Amino acid sequence: MTALTDGPHNLSTEHFEEAARILARREEGARLEFIDGRIRSRPLPDGNHGRIVEWLTRHCLRSSPGLWLHPGQGLKAQAHRNGRARPDSSLAPSEAFVGQGEWADPDPVLMAVEVTTHDSDTDRFHRVERPRAYAETGIPLFLLIDRAAGQVTLHSEPDGVRYQDVHTVPFGRTLHLPDPVGLTLETEALKDWVG
């Protein structure tokens, strides 16, 4: 796996998709992405990671029952959609990805969500590559729940290159997610799922 994920590759998007399908059949839980010409393997989430996604799902459902926090749905990403990203969750209408397969059109996504893992590459992956890829894709909001830093960061107002507005609060503070989500999060509970 290391040889596959080290360094930039000259793969076409179609070749990447085929390689990802083959690996997923051979290795249980294998989750690959293709961002900036790099293949990256996503670590499997732990129990606290899953509990955080559940917590956010409940908040989103209470706020807008027609939306769903789709876990692990692959998205065509970046400016020309040649990248392939797999956010931890994507907030979109409940029927948004029906019939689209593994790598869906990101247009219906209102917010991409990432929860940090205990990966040595978290800084570059979650705090640099993710915001840029989602901004290039035009996803209106990107929510990063950063367990290592004990904070939640909301990226908004994508300009096609980056998010123009970035707002961070420590766990325990209130964070408002603007339109198109329009939801206020009380983040106190996140303190219990840091580990």
Backbone as a printed PyTorch tensor [residue, N CA C, xyz], in Angstrom:
tensor([[[  0.8250,  -1.1990,   0.0000],
         [  0.0000,   0.0000,   0.0000],
         [  0.8620,   1.2540,   0.0000]],

        [[  1.9800,   1.2430,   0.7160],
         [  2.8120,   2.4370,   0.8020],
         [  3.2750,   2.9000,  -0.5680]],

        [[  3.7110,   1.9860,  -1.4020],
         [  4.1790,   2.3750,  -2.7380],
         [  3.0710,   3.0280,  -3.5460]],

        [[  1.8580,   2.5750,  -3.3360],
         [  0.7240,   3.1330,  -4.0630],
         [  0.4130,   4.5490,  -3.6000]],

        [[  0.6270,   4.8420,  -2.3130],
         [  0.2210,   6.1360,  -1.7940],
         [  1.3460,   7.1390,  -1.6580]],

        [[  2.5830,   6.7600,  -1.9290],
         [  3.6930,   7.7080,  -1.8380],
         [  3.7760,   8.5720,  -3.0910]],

        [[  3.9580,   9.8710,  -2.8920],
         [  4.2570,  10.7850,  -3.9890],
         [  3.1590,  10.9880,  -5.0080]],

        [[  3.3240,  11.9940,  -5.8760],
         [  2.3580,  12.2550,  -6.9340],
         [  2.3960,  11.1530,  -7.9940]],

        [[  1.2720,  10.9470,  -8.6340],
         [  1.1480,   9.9130,  -9.6600],
         [  0.6340,  10.5290, -10.9500]],

        [[  0.9820,   9.9270, -12.0590],
         [  0.4850,  10.3730, -13.3530],
         [ -0.6760,   9.4960, -13.8010]],

        [[ -1.5480,   9.1610, -12.8900],
         [ -2.7220,   8.3450, -13.2080],
         [ -3.8380,   9.2190, -13.7440]],

        [[ -4.6090,   8.6780, -14.6370],
         [ -5.8380,   9.3630, -15.0230],
         [ -6.8650,   9.0870, -13.9270]],

        [[ -7.8930,   9.8850, -13.8860],
         [ -8.9570,   9.6790, -12.9060],
         [ -9.5820,   8.3040, -13.0880]],

        [[ -9.7650,   7.8750, -14.3300],
         [-10.3640,   6.5700, -14.6040],
         [ -9.4980,   5.4360, -14.0740]],

        [[ -8.1660,   5.5330, -14.2440],
         [ -7.2630,   4.5040, -13.7330],
         [ -7.2700,   4.4850, -12.2030]],

        [[ -7.3370,   5.6690, -11.5960],
         [ -7.4270,   5.7120, -10.1330],
         [ -8.6880,   4.9980,  -9.6590]],

        [[ -9.8320,   5.3090, -10.2820],
         [-11.0940,   4.6940,  -9.8560],
         [-11.0310,   3.1740,  -9.9490]],

        [[-10.4350,   2.6720, -11.0120],
         [-10.3030,   1.2190, -11.1720],
         [ -9.3890,   0.6350, -10.0880]],

        [[ -8.2730,   1.2930,  -9.8140],
         [ -7.3580,   0.8280,  -8.7640],
         [ -8.0500,   0.8350,  -7.3990]],

        [[ -8.8340,   1.8640,  -7.1250],
         [ -9.5590,   1.9500,  -5.8500],
         [-10.5770,   0.8230,  -5.7220]],

        [[-11.2790,   0.5090,  -6.8210],
         [-12.2610,  -0.5980,  -6.7890],
         [-11.5710,  -1.9320,  -6.5310]],

        [[-10.4600,  -2.1700,  -7.1930],
         [ -9.7340,  -3.4350,  -7.0160],
         [ -9.2450,  -3.5590,  -5.5760]],

        [[ -8.6510,  -2.5020,  -5.0420],
         [ -8.1390,  -2.5550,  -3.6820],
         [ -9.2700,  -2.7490,  -2.6740]],

        [[-10.3840,  -2.0820,  -2.8760],
         [-11.5170,  -2.2300,  -1.9540],
         [-12.0270,  -3.6650,  -1.9280]],

        [[-11.9770,  -4.3550,  -3.0590],
         [-12.4000,  -5.7630,  -3.0960],
         [-11.3960,  -6.6640,  -2.3950]],

        [[-10.1290,  -6.3030,  -2.4640],
         [ -9.0660,  -7.1690,  -1.9120],
         [ -8.7890,  -6.9080,  -0.4360]],

        [[ -8.9150,  -5.6580,   0.0010],
         [ -8.5960,  -5.3010,   1.3840],
         [ -9.8130,  -4.6750,   2.0360]],

        [[-10.3490,  -5.3590,   3.0240],
         [-11.5230,  -4.8580,   3.7270],
         [-11.2120,  -3.5050,   4.3670]],

        [[-12.0960,  -2.5540,   4.1550],
         [-11.9420,  -1.2310,   4.7550],
         [-11.0180,  -0.2880,   4.0180]],

        [[-10.4470,  -0.6910,   2.8960],
         [ -9.5530,   0.1990,   2.1460],
         [-10.3670,   1.3530,   1.5690]],

        [[ -9.9000,   2.5630,   1.8140],
         [-10.5800,   3.7610,   1.3210],
         [ -9.5320,   4.6840,   0.7170]],

        [[ -9.5440,   4.8110,  -0.5920],
         [ -8.5610,   5.6420,  -1.2760],
         [ -9.1900,   6.9260,  -1.7910]],

        [[ -8.3320,   7.9550,  -1.9220],
         [ -8.7270,   9.2280,  -2.5090],
         [ -7.6310,   9.6600,  -3.4800]],

        [[ -7.9620,  10.6340,  -4.3300],
         [ -7.0420,  11.1180,  -5.3470],
         [ -7.1380,  12.6420,  -5.3690]],

        [[ -6.2550,  13.3100,  -4.6310],
         [ -6.2780,  14.7700,  -4.5110],
         [ -4.9220,  15.3120,  -4.9420]],

        [[ -4.9240,  16.3390,  -5.7850],
         [ -3.6780,  16.9580,  -6.2650],
         [ -2.7350,  15.9400,  -6.8810]],

        [[ -3.2850,  14.9480,  -7.5840],
         [ -2.4630,  13.9390,  -8.2280],
         [ -1.8450,  12.9320,  -7.2790]],

        [[ -2.2590,  12.9560,  -6.0060],
         [ -1.7320,  12.0380,  -4.9930],
         [ -2.8200,  11.0560,  -4.5840]],

        [[ -2.4350,   9.8080,  -4.4730],
         [ -3.3370,   8.7980,  -3.9350],
         [ -3.1020,   8.7480,  -2.4390]],

        [[ -4.1710,   8.7860,  -1.7010],
         [ -4.0830,   8.7590,  -0.2380],
         [ -5.0200,   7.6990,   0.2980]],

        [[ -4.5310,   6.9610,   1.2660],
         [ -5.3390,   5.9640,   1.9540],
         [ -5.9120,   6.5910,   3.2130]],

        [[ -7.2210,   6.4960,   3.3820],
         [ -7.8760,   7.0430,   4.5730],
         [ -7.8940,   5.9920,   5.6680]],

        [[ -7.4880,   6.3450,   6.8910],
         [ -7.5710,   5.3820,   7.9830],
         [ -9.0290,   5.1180,   8.3530]],

        [[ -9.2840,   3.9340,   8.8690],
         [-10.6350,   3.6200,   9.3260],
         [-10.9320,   4.4160,  10.5920]],

        [[-12.1580,   4.9220,  10.7340],
         [-12.4950,   5.7130,  11.9140],
         [-12.6130,   4.8350,  13.1650]],

        [[-12.3400,   5.4540,  14.3170],
         [-12.5160,   4.7640,  15.5830],
         [-13.9050,   5.0560,  16.1460]],

        [[-14.2040,   4.5010,  17.3120],
         [-15.5290,   4.6520,  17.9130],
         [-15.8950,   6.0820,  18.2490]],

        [[-14.9480,   6.8610,  18.7750],
         [-15.2450,   8.2590,  19.0880],
         [-15.5080,   9.0630,  17.8270]],

        [[-14.7760,   8.7600,  16.7820],
         [-14.9930,   9.4020,  15.4780],
         [-16.4330,   9.1560,  15.0340]],

        [[-16.8630,   7.9030,  15.1110],
         [-18.2310,   7.5590,  14.7350],
         [-19.2690,   8.2450,  15.6010]],

        [[-18.9780,   8.3820,  16.8930],
         [-19.9230,   9.0410,  17.8050],
         [-20.0520,  10.5200,  17.4690]],

        [[-18.9640,  11.1590,  17.0650],
         [-19.0180,  12.5710,  16.6800],
         [-19.8850,  12.7410,  15.4320]],

        [[-19.7240,  11.8590,  14.4550],
         [-20.5500,  11.9280,  13.2440],
         [-22.0210,  11.7030,  13.6000]],

        [[-22.2920,  10.7750,  14.5090],
         [-23.6790,  10.5420,  14.9600],
         [-24.2470,  11.8010,  15.6110]],

        [[-23.4610,  12.4310,  16.4850],
         [-23.8790,  13.6620,  17.1640],
         [-24.2530,  14.7330,  16.1460]],

        [[-23.4020,  14.9290,  15.1380],
         [-23.6700,  15.9450,  14.1280],
         [-24.8860,  15.5710,  13.2810]],

        [[-25.0360,  14.2980,  12.9720],
         [-26.1980,  13.8370,  12.2080],
         [-27.4950,  14.1910,  12.9310]],

        [[-27.5380,  13.9440,  14.2400],
         [-28.7420,  14.2680,  15.0220],
         [-29.0540,  15.7580,  14.9680]],

        [[-28.0330,  16.6040,  15.0900],
         [-28.2430,  18.0570,  15.0090],
         [-28.8000,  18.4500,  13.6430]],

        [[-28.2240,  17.8940,  12.5980],
         [-28.6630,  18.2420,  11.2400],
         [-30.1000,  17.7880,  10.9890]],

        [[-30.4460,  16.5980,  11.4430],
         [-31.8080,  16.0860,  11.2530],
         [-32.8420,  16.9420,  11.9820]],

        [[-32.5180,  17.3630,  13.2050],
         [-33.4460,  18.2180,  13.9550],
         [-33.6500,  19.5490,  13.2490]],

        [[-32.5880,  20.0650,  12.6510],
         [-32.6530,  21.3600,  11.9960],
         [-33.3740,  21.2980,  10.6550]],

        [[-33.1110,  20.2440,   9.8950],
         [-33.6830,  20.1330,   8.5520],
         [-33.8670,  18.6620,   8.1800]],

        [[-35.0470,  18.0990,   8.4310],
         [-35.2780,  16.6740,   8.1930],
         [-35.0890,  16.2150,   6.7500]],

        [[-35.1070,  17.1020,   5.7820],
         [-34.9190,  16.7170,   4.3790],
         [-33.4620,  16.5130,   3.9950]],

        [[-32.5640,  16.8440,   4.9080],
         [-31.1320,  16.6840,   4.6480],
         [-30.6140,  15.4420,   5.3540]],

        [[-29.4970,  14.9300,   4.8680],
         [-28.8680,  13.7810,   5.5020],
         [-27.3620,  13.9780,   5.4940]],

        [[-26.7080,  13.5100,   6.5240],
         [-25.2530,  13.5490,   6.6010],
         [-24.7600,  12.2190,   6.0600]],

        [[-24.4380,  12.1970,   4.7710],
         [-24.0440,  10.9760,   4.0600],
         [-22.6090,  10.6060,   4.4420]],

        [[-22.3990,   9.4860,   5.1440],
         [-21.0440,   9.1190,   5.5520],
         [-20.2440,   8.4760,   4.4200]],

        [[-19.0290,   8.9650,   4.2110],
         [-18.0900,   8.3260,   3.2990],
         [-18.4250,   8.3400,   1.8230]],

        [[-19.3930,   9.1330,   1.3940],
         [-19.7380,   9.1870,  -0.0250],
         [-18.5900,   9.8180,  -0.8060]],

        [[-18.0900,   9.1210,  -1.8190],
         [-17.0360,   9.6660,  -2.6630],
         [-17.5710,  10.8070,  -3.5090]],

        [[-16.7560,  11.8470,  -3.6800],
         [-17.1540,  13.0190,  -4.4670],
         [-16.1130,  13.3270,  -5.5330]],

        [[-16.6030,  13.7790,  -6.6800],
         [-15.7180,  14.3130,  -7.7070],
         [-15.2890,  15.6820,  -7.2050]],

        [[-13.9780,  15.8690,  -7.0510],
         [-13.4950,  17.0530,  -6.3500],
         [-12.5430,  17.8840,  -7.1930]],

        [[-12.2980,  19.0570,  -6.7090],
         [-11.3690,  20.0440,  -7.2280],
         [-11.9440,  20.7550,  -8.4450]],

        [[-11.1970,  21.7280,  -8.9090],
         [-11.6900,  22.6650,  -9.9180],
         [-12.2460,  21.9830, -11.1590]],

        [[-11.5400,  21.0350, -11.7050],
         [-12.0170,  20.3790, -12.9170],
         [-12.5810,  18.9950, -12.6260]],

        [[-12.7990,  18.7260, -11.3440],
         [-13.3960,  17.4750, -10.8740],
         [-12.6100,  16.2420, -11.2930]],

        [[-11.3080,  16.4000, -11.4360],
         [-10.4550,  15.2520, -11.7250],
         [ -9.9870,  14.5720, -10.4520]],

        [[-10.1790,  15.2380,  -9.3030],
         [ -9.8340,  14.6420,  -8.0200],
         [-10.9830,  13.7780,  -7.5260]],

        [[-10.6790,  12.9670,  -6.5430],
         [-11.6830,  12.1070,  -5.9170],
         [-11.4720,  12.1840,  -4.4170]],

        [[-12.4610,  12.7370,  -3.7080],
         [-12.3760,  12.8980,  -2.2550],
         [-13.4840,  12.0860,  -1.5900]],

        [[-13.2090,  11.6610,  -0.3850],
         [-14.1920,  10.9060,   0.3830],
         [-14.3000,  11.5550,   1.7690]],

        [[-15.1090,  12.6270,   1.8870],
         [-15.2630,  13.2660,   3.1940],
         [-15.8140,  12.2670,   4.2110]],

        [[-15.5420,  12.5410,   5.4840],
         [-16.1580,  11.7020,   6.5130],
         [-17.6670,  11.7200,   6.3470]],

        [[-18.2150,  12.8840,   6.0460],
         [-19.6480,  13.0210,   5.7880],
         [-19.8860,  14.2140,   4.8750]],

        [[-20.9850,  14.1450,   4.1270],
         [-21.3990,  15.2440,   3.2570],
         [-22.8550,  15.5570,   3.5550]],

        [[-23.1510,  16.7910,   3.9420],
         [-24.5270,  17.1980,   4.1990],
         [-25.1740,  17.5820,   2.8750]],

        [[-26.2320,  16.8610,   2.5230],
         [-26.9260,  17.0780,   1.2480],
         [-28.3500,  16.5500,   1.3910]],

        [[-29.2330,  16.8910,   0.4560],
         [-30.5750,  16.2960,   0.4890],
         [-30.4840,  14.7690,   0.5460]],

        [[-31.4560,  14.1530,   1.2110],
         [-31.3780,  12.7080,   1.4480],
         [-31.2920,  11.8930,   0.1620]],

        [[-31.8390,  12.3570,  -0.9310],
         [-31.8260,  11.6180,  -2.2020],
         [-30.7020,  12.0740,  -3.1480]],

        [[-29.8000,  12.9130,  -2.6660],
         [-28.8130,  13.5630,  -3.5340],
         [-27.9330,  12.6140,  -4.3290]],

        [[-27.6050,  11.4580,  -3.7800],
         [-26.6280,  10.5930,  -4.4410],
         [-27.2240,   9.3130,  -5.0160]],

        [[-28.5300,   9.2370,  -5.0350],
         [-29.1850,   8.0370,  -5.5670],
         [-28.7810,   7.8490,  -7.0370]],

        [[-28.3120,   6.6550,  -7.3580],
         [-27.9600,   6.3090,  -8.7210],
         [-26.6350,   6.8530,  -9.2150]],

        [[-25.8380,   7.4790,  -8.3380],
         [-24.5910,   8.1060,  -8.8040],
         [-23.3600,   7.2380,  -8.6340]],

        [[-23.4410,   6.1580,  -7.9290],
         [-22.2760,   5.3020,  -7.7790],
         [-21.3040,   5.8010,  -6.7280]],

        [[-20.0740,   5.2900,  -6.8150],
         [-19.0710,   5.5610,  -5.7850],
         [-18.5800,   7.0050,  -5.7700]],

        [[-18.4630,   7.6340,  -6.9320],
         [-17.9440,   8.9980,  -7.0220],
         [-19.0210,   9.9090,  -7.5810]],

        [[-19.6670,  10.6660,  -6.7120],
         [-20.8520,  11.4480,  -7.0710],
         [-20.5080,  12.8980,  -7.4010]],

        [[-21.4240,  13.5300,  -8.1200],
         [-21.3460,  14.9540,  -8.4040],
         [-21.5130,  15.7020,  -7.0750]],

        [[-20.6370,  16.6560,  -6.7560],
         [-20.7110,  17.3500,  -5.4720],
         [-21.6930,  18.5180,  -5.4320]],

        [[-22.3460,  18.8360,  -6.5380],
         [-23.2010,  20.0280,  -6.5770],
         [-24.2630,  20.0910,  -5.4760]],

        [[-24.9040,  18.9720,  -5.0810],
         [-25.9130,  19.0990,  -4.0260],
         [-25.3500,  19.2130,  -2.6070]],

        [[-24.0380,  19.0740,  -2.4440],
         [-23.4410,  19.0940,  -1.1050],
         [-23.4480,  20.5180,  -0.5440]],

        [[-24.0380,  20.6680,   0.6330],
         [-24.0750,  21.9540,   1.3170],
         [-22.8660,  22.1310,   2.2290]],

        [[-22.3870,  20.9910,   2.7820],
         [-21.2700,  21.0610,   3.7220],
         [-20.5200,  19.7340,   3.7240]],

        [[-19.1960,  19.8130,   3.6060],
         [-18.3360,  18.6480,   3.7880],
         [-17.8760,  18.6610,   5.2430]],

        [[-17.7830,  17.4700,   5.8330],
         [-17.3950,  17.3510,   7.2360],
         [-16.2200,  16.3940,   7.3570]],

        [[-15.2270,  16.8030,   8.1170],
         [-14.0980,  15.9440,   8.4500],
         [-13.9100,  15.9480,   9.9600]],

        [[-13.6120,  14.7760,  10.5020],
         [-13.2700,  14.6170,  11.9100],
         [-11.8460,  14.0830,  11.9190]],

        [[-10.9480,  14.7640,  12.6140],
         [ -9.5560,  14.3350,  12.5860],
         [ -9.3860,  12.9460,  13.1870]],

        [[ -8.3980,  12.2420,  12.6610],
         [ -8.0060,  10.9420,  13.1810],
         [ -6.6630,  11.1140,  13.8710]],

        [[ -6.1900,  10.0600,  14.4580],
         [ -4.8830,  10.1200,  15.1030],
         [ -3.8340,   9.6610,  14.1040]],

        [[ -3.7700,  10.3660,  12.9980],
         [ -2.8780,  10.0560,  11.8900],
         [ -1.7200,  11.0560,  11.9250]],

        [[ -0.5280,  10.6030,  11.6330],
         [  0.6330,  11.4890,  11.6590],
         [  0.5450,  12.5980,  10.6100]],

        [[ -0.2950,  12.4250,   9.6090],
         [ -0.4100,  13.3880,   8.5180],
         [ -1.6360,  14.2970,   8.6530]],

        [[ -2.2320,  14.3500,   9.8540],
         [ -3.4590,  15.1100,  10.0570],
         [ -3.3120,  16.5770,   9.7010]],

        [[ -2.1890,  17.1840,  10.0650],
         [ -2.0430,  18.6200,   9.8230],
         [ -2.1810,  18.9480,   8.3430]],

        [[ -1.3700,  18.3180,   7.5080],
         [ -1.4240,  18.5990,   6.0650],
         [ -2.7600,  18.1460,   5.4700]],

        [[ -3.1830,  16.9540,   5.8360],
         [ -4.3700,  16.3610,   5.2400],
         [ -5.6560,  17.1160,   5.6000]],

        [[ -5.9230,  17.2980,   6.8870],
         [ -7.1810,  17.9100,   7.3210],
         [ -7.1650,  19.4390,   7.3080]],

        [[ -6.0280,  20.0250,   7.5860],
         [ -5.9930,  21.4760,   7.7540],
         [ -5.5310,  22.2400,   6.5230]],

        [[ -4.9060,  21.5420,   5.5500],
         [ -4.4150,  22.2150,   4.3430],
         [ -5.0930,  21.6550,   3.0820]],

        [[ -4.9220,  20.3540,   2.8200],
         [ -5.4460,  19.7580,   1.5840],
         [ -6.9670,  19.7830,   1.5190]],

        [[ -7.6180,  19.3910,   2.6040],
         [ -9.0910,  19.3250,   2.6050],
         [ -9.7400,  20.6660,   2.3090]],

        [[ -9.4200,  21.7210,   3.0710],
         [-10.0860,  23.0020,   2.7800],
         [ -9.8670,  23.4600,   1.3380]],

        [[ -8.6510,  23.2800,   0.8380],
         [ -8.3790,  23.7070,  -0.5370],
         [ -9.1980,  22.8910,  -1.5340]],

        [[ -9.2180,  21.5750,  -1.3790],
         [ -9.9530,  20.7200,  -2.3250],
         [-11.4470,  21.0330,  -2.3030]],

        [[-12.0220,  21.2100,  -1.1230],
         [-13.4630,  21.4860,  -1.0460],
         [-13.8010,  22.8850,  -1.5490]],

        [[-12.9070,  23.8620,  -1.3140],
         [-13.1340,  25.2160,  -1.8410],
         [-13.0650,  25.2110,  -3.3640]],

        [[-12.0880,  24.4930,  -3.9180],
         [-11.9790,  24.3950,  -5.3760],
         [-13.2120,  23.7330,  -5.9750]],

        [[-13.8060,  22.8190,  -5.2330],
         [-14.9950,  22.1060,  -5.7010],
         [-16.2400,  22.9830,  -5.6200]],

        [[-16.2000,  24.0100,  -4.7670],
         [-17.3380,  24.9180,  -4.6260],
         [-18.3280,  24.5020,  -3.5530]],

        [[-17.9370,  23.6160,  -2.6660],
         [-18.8120,  23.2050,  -1.5630],
         [-18.9320,  24.3960,  -0.6170]],

        [[-20.1690,  24.8640,  -0.3400],
         [-20.3510,  26.1160,   0.4080],
         [-19.6900,  26.1590,   1.7880]],

        [[-19.7560,  25.0470,   2.5380],
         [-19.1860,  25.0230,   3.8820],
         [-18.3270,  23.7840,   4.0680]],

        [[-17.2690,  23.9500,   4.8430],
         [-16.4420,  22.8150,   5.2620],
         [-16.2790,  22.9150,   6.7670]],

        [[-16.7190,  21.8640,   7.4770],
         [-16.6380,  21.8150,   8.9320],
         [-15.5710,  20.8120,   9.3240]],

        [[-14.5570,  21.2810,  10.0610],
         [-13.4940,  20.4200,  10.5590],
         [-13.6330,  20.2990,  12.0670]],

        [[-13.9150,  19.0910,  12.5230],
         [-13.9630,  18.8040,  13.9580],
         [-12.5980,  18.2250,  14.3060]],

        [[-11.8070,  19.0390,  14.9610],
         [-10.3870,  18.7450,  15.1790],
         [-10.1820,  18.2360,  16.6070]],

        [[-10.1520,  16.9150,  16.7420],
         [-10.0060,  16.3090,  18.0660],
         [ -8.6400,  16.6060,  18.6710]],

        [[ -7.5940,  16.6340,  17.8790],
         [ -6.2450,  16.8770,  18.4000],
         [ -6.1220,  18.2750,  18.9980]],

        [[ -6.7250,  19.2540,  18.3520],
         [ -6.6420,  20.6410,  18.8130],
         [ -7.7870,  21.0090,  19.7570]],

        [[ -8.8020,  20.1570,  19.8800],
         [ -9.9470,  20.4620,  20.7430],
         [-10.7430,  21.6520,  20.2540]],

        [[-10.9510,  21.7010,  18.9220],
         [-11.6640,  22.8490,  18.3610],
         [-12.4320,  22.4530,  17.1030]],

        [[-13.3650,  23.3230,  16.7450],
         [-14.1630,  23.1560,  15.5370],
         [-13.8830,  24.3550,  14.6450]],

        [[-13.5880,  24.0890,  13.3720],
         [-13.3080,  25.1690,  12.4220],
         [-14.3090,  25.1060,  11.2810]],

        [[-14.9410,  26.2340,  11.0250],
         [-15.8830,  26.3570,   9.9170],
         [-15.2420,  27.1970,   8.8270]],

        [[-15.1620,  26.6190,   7.6330],
         [-14.6790,  27.3240,   6.4460],
         [-15.9030,  27.6690,   5.6070]],

        [[-15.9950,  28.9240,   5.1450],
         [-17.1410,  29.3310,   4.3260],
         [-16.6870,  30.3160,   3.2520]],

        [[-17.6010,  30.6300,   2.3660],
         [-17.3760,  31.5580,   1.2550],
         [-16.2350,  31.1130,   0.3360]],

        [[-16.4040,  29.9500,  -0.3300],
         [-15.3640,  29.5060,  -1.2610],
         [-15.2830,  30.4240,  -2.4700]],

        [[-14.0600,  30.6810,  -2.9160],
         [-13.8890,  31.5300,  -4.1010],
         [-13.3330,  30.7490,  -5.2890]],

        [[-13.3290,  29.4130,  -5.1790],
         [-12.7970,  28.5720,  -6.2340],
         [-11.3450,  28.1950,  -6.0240]],

        [[-10.7050,  28.8260,  -5.0410],
         [ -9.3170,  28.5300,  -4.7110],
         [ -9.1850,  28.1900,  -3.2250]],

        [[ -9.8610,  28.9980,  -2.4000],
         [ -9.8030,  28.8220,  -0.9430],
         [-11.1130,  29.3030,  -0.3420]],

        [[-11.2860,  29.0160,   0.9350],
         [-12.4160,  29.5750,   1.6720],
         [-11.9800,  30.9350,   2.2040]],

        [[-12.7920,  31.9490,   1.9450],
         [-12.4360,  33.3060,   2.3370],
         [-12.6640,  33.5750,   3.8170]],

        [[-13.5820,  32.8470,   4.4420],
         [-13.8730,  33.0640,   5.8510],
         [-13.6030,  31.7720,   6.6220]],

        [[-12.8110,  31.8640,   7.6730],
         [-12.4940,  30.7250,   8.5230],
         [-12.7350,  31.1530,   9.9610]],

        [[-13.5920,  30.3950,  10.6590],
         [-13.9460,  30.7280,  12.0390],
         [-13.7250,  29.4970,  12.9050]],

        [[-12.9520,  29.6510,  13.9870],
         [-12.6150,  28.5330,  14.8640],
         [-13.0840,  28.8200,  16.2830]],

        [[-13.6780,  27.7980,  16.9200],
         [-14.0490,  27.8970,  18.3350],
         [-13.5380,  26.6450,  19.0540]],

        [[-13.1490,  26.7940,  20.3340],
         [-12.7540,  25.6120,  21.1000],
         [-13.9870,  24.7770,  21.4450]],

        [[-13.7750,  23.4780,  21.6660],
         [-14.8770,  22.6320,  22.1240],
         [-15.4870,  23.2790,  23.3640]],

        [[-16.8030,  23.3000,  23.4130],
         [-17.5280,  23.9100,  24.5190],
         [-18.1940,  25.2110,  24.1320]],

        [[-17.7660,  25.8230,  23.0490],
         [-18.3570,  27.0780,  22.5830],
         [-19.4200,  26.8020,  21.5300]],

        [[-20.2430,  27.7910,  21.2720],
         [-21.2960,  27.7090,  20.2620],
         [-20.7210,  28.1260,  18.9140]],

        [[-21.1370,  27.4000,  17.8700],
         [-20.7030,  27.7260,  16.5080],
         [-21.9340,  27.7720,  15.6080]],

        [[-22.1180,  28.8880,  14.9230],
         [-23.2410,  29.0150,  13.9870],
         [-22.7760,  28.6530,  12.5830]],

        [[-23.5080,  27.7550,  11.9450],
         [-23.2610,  27.3950,  10.5530],
         [-24.2330,  28.2160,   9.7110]],

        [[-23.7340,  29.1330,   8.8910],
         [-24.6100,  30.0130,   8.1180],
         [-25.3390,  29.2570,   6.9990]],

        [[-26.1650,  29.9860,   6.2630],
         [-26.8240,  29.4060,   5.0910],
         [-25.7580,  28.9150,   4.1320]],

        [[-25.9780,  27.8500,   3.4680],
         [-27.2400,  27.1510,   3.2530],
         [-27.6080,  26.1350,   4.3250]],

        [[-26.8300,  26.0390,   5.4170],
         [-27.1560,  25.0760,   6.4680],
         [-28.0360,  25.7100,   7.5220]],

        [[-27.6590,  26.8720,   8.0550],
         [-28.4810,  27.5900,   9.0210],
         [-28.7090,  26.8160,  10.3080]],

        [[-27.6480,  26.4480,  10.9980],
         [-27.7270,  25.6020,  12.1820],
         [-26.7320,  26.1220,  13.2110]],

        [[-27.1070,  26.0730,  14.4810],
         [-26.1920,  26.4470,  15.5500],
         [-25.8200,  25.1950,  16.3240]],

        [[-24.5200,  24.9980,  16.5090],
         [-24.0200,  23.8220,  17.2210],
         [-23.5250,  24.2060,  18.6100]],

        [[-23.9800,  23.4730,  19.6090],
         [-23.4410,  23.5690,  20.9650],
         [-22.3950,  22.4670,  21.0510]],

        [[-21.1340,  22.8100,  21.1680],
         [-20.0570,  21.8400,  21.0030],
         [-19.5320,  21.2340,  22.3050]],

        [[-20.1790,  21.4770,  23.4230],
         [-19.7240,  20.9670,  24.7230],
         [-19.5060,  19.4510,  24.6990]],

        [[-20.4250,  18.7070,  24.0910],
         [-20.3520,  17.2440,  24.0890],
         [-19.0790,  16.7180,  23.4100]],

        [[-18.5060,  17.4900,  22.5110],
         [-17.3120,  17.0360,  21.7920],
         [-16.1350,  16.7950,  22.7300]],

        [[-16.1130,  17.4480,  23.8860],
         [-15.0320,  17.2460,  24.8560],
         [-14.9420,  15.7910,  25.3010]],

        [[-16.0820,  15.0830,  25.2930],
         [-16.1250,  13.6990,  25.7590],
         [-15.5690,  12.7000,  24.7360]],

        [[-15.3700,  13.1170,  23.4810],
         [-14.9850,  12.1850,  22.4370],
         [-13.6620,  12.5620,  21.7750]],

        [[-12.7850,  13.1940,  22.5190],
         [-11.5130,  13.6430,  21.9810],
         [-10.5810,  12.4690,  21.6800]],

        [[-10.5060,  11.4980,  22.5800],
         [ -9.5580,  10.3860,  22.4580],
         [ -9.8020,   9.4530,  21.3340]]])
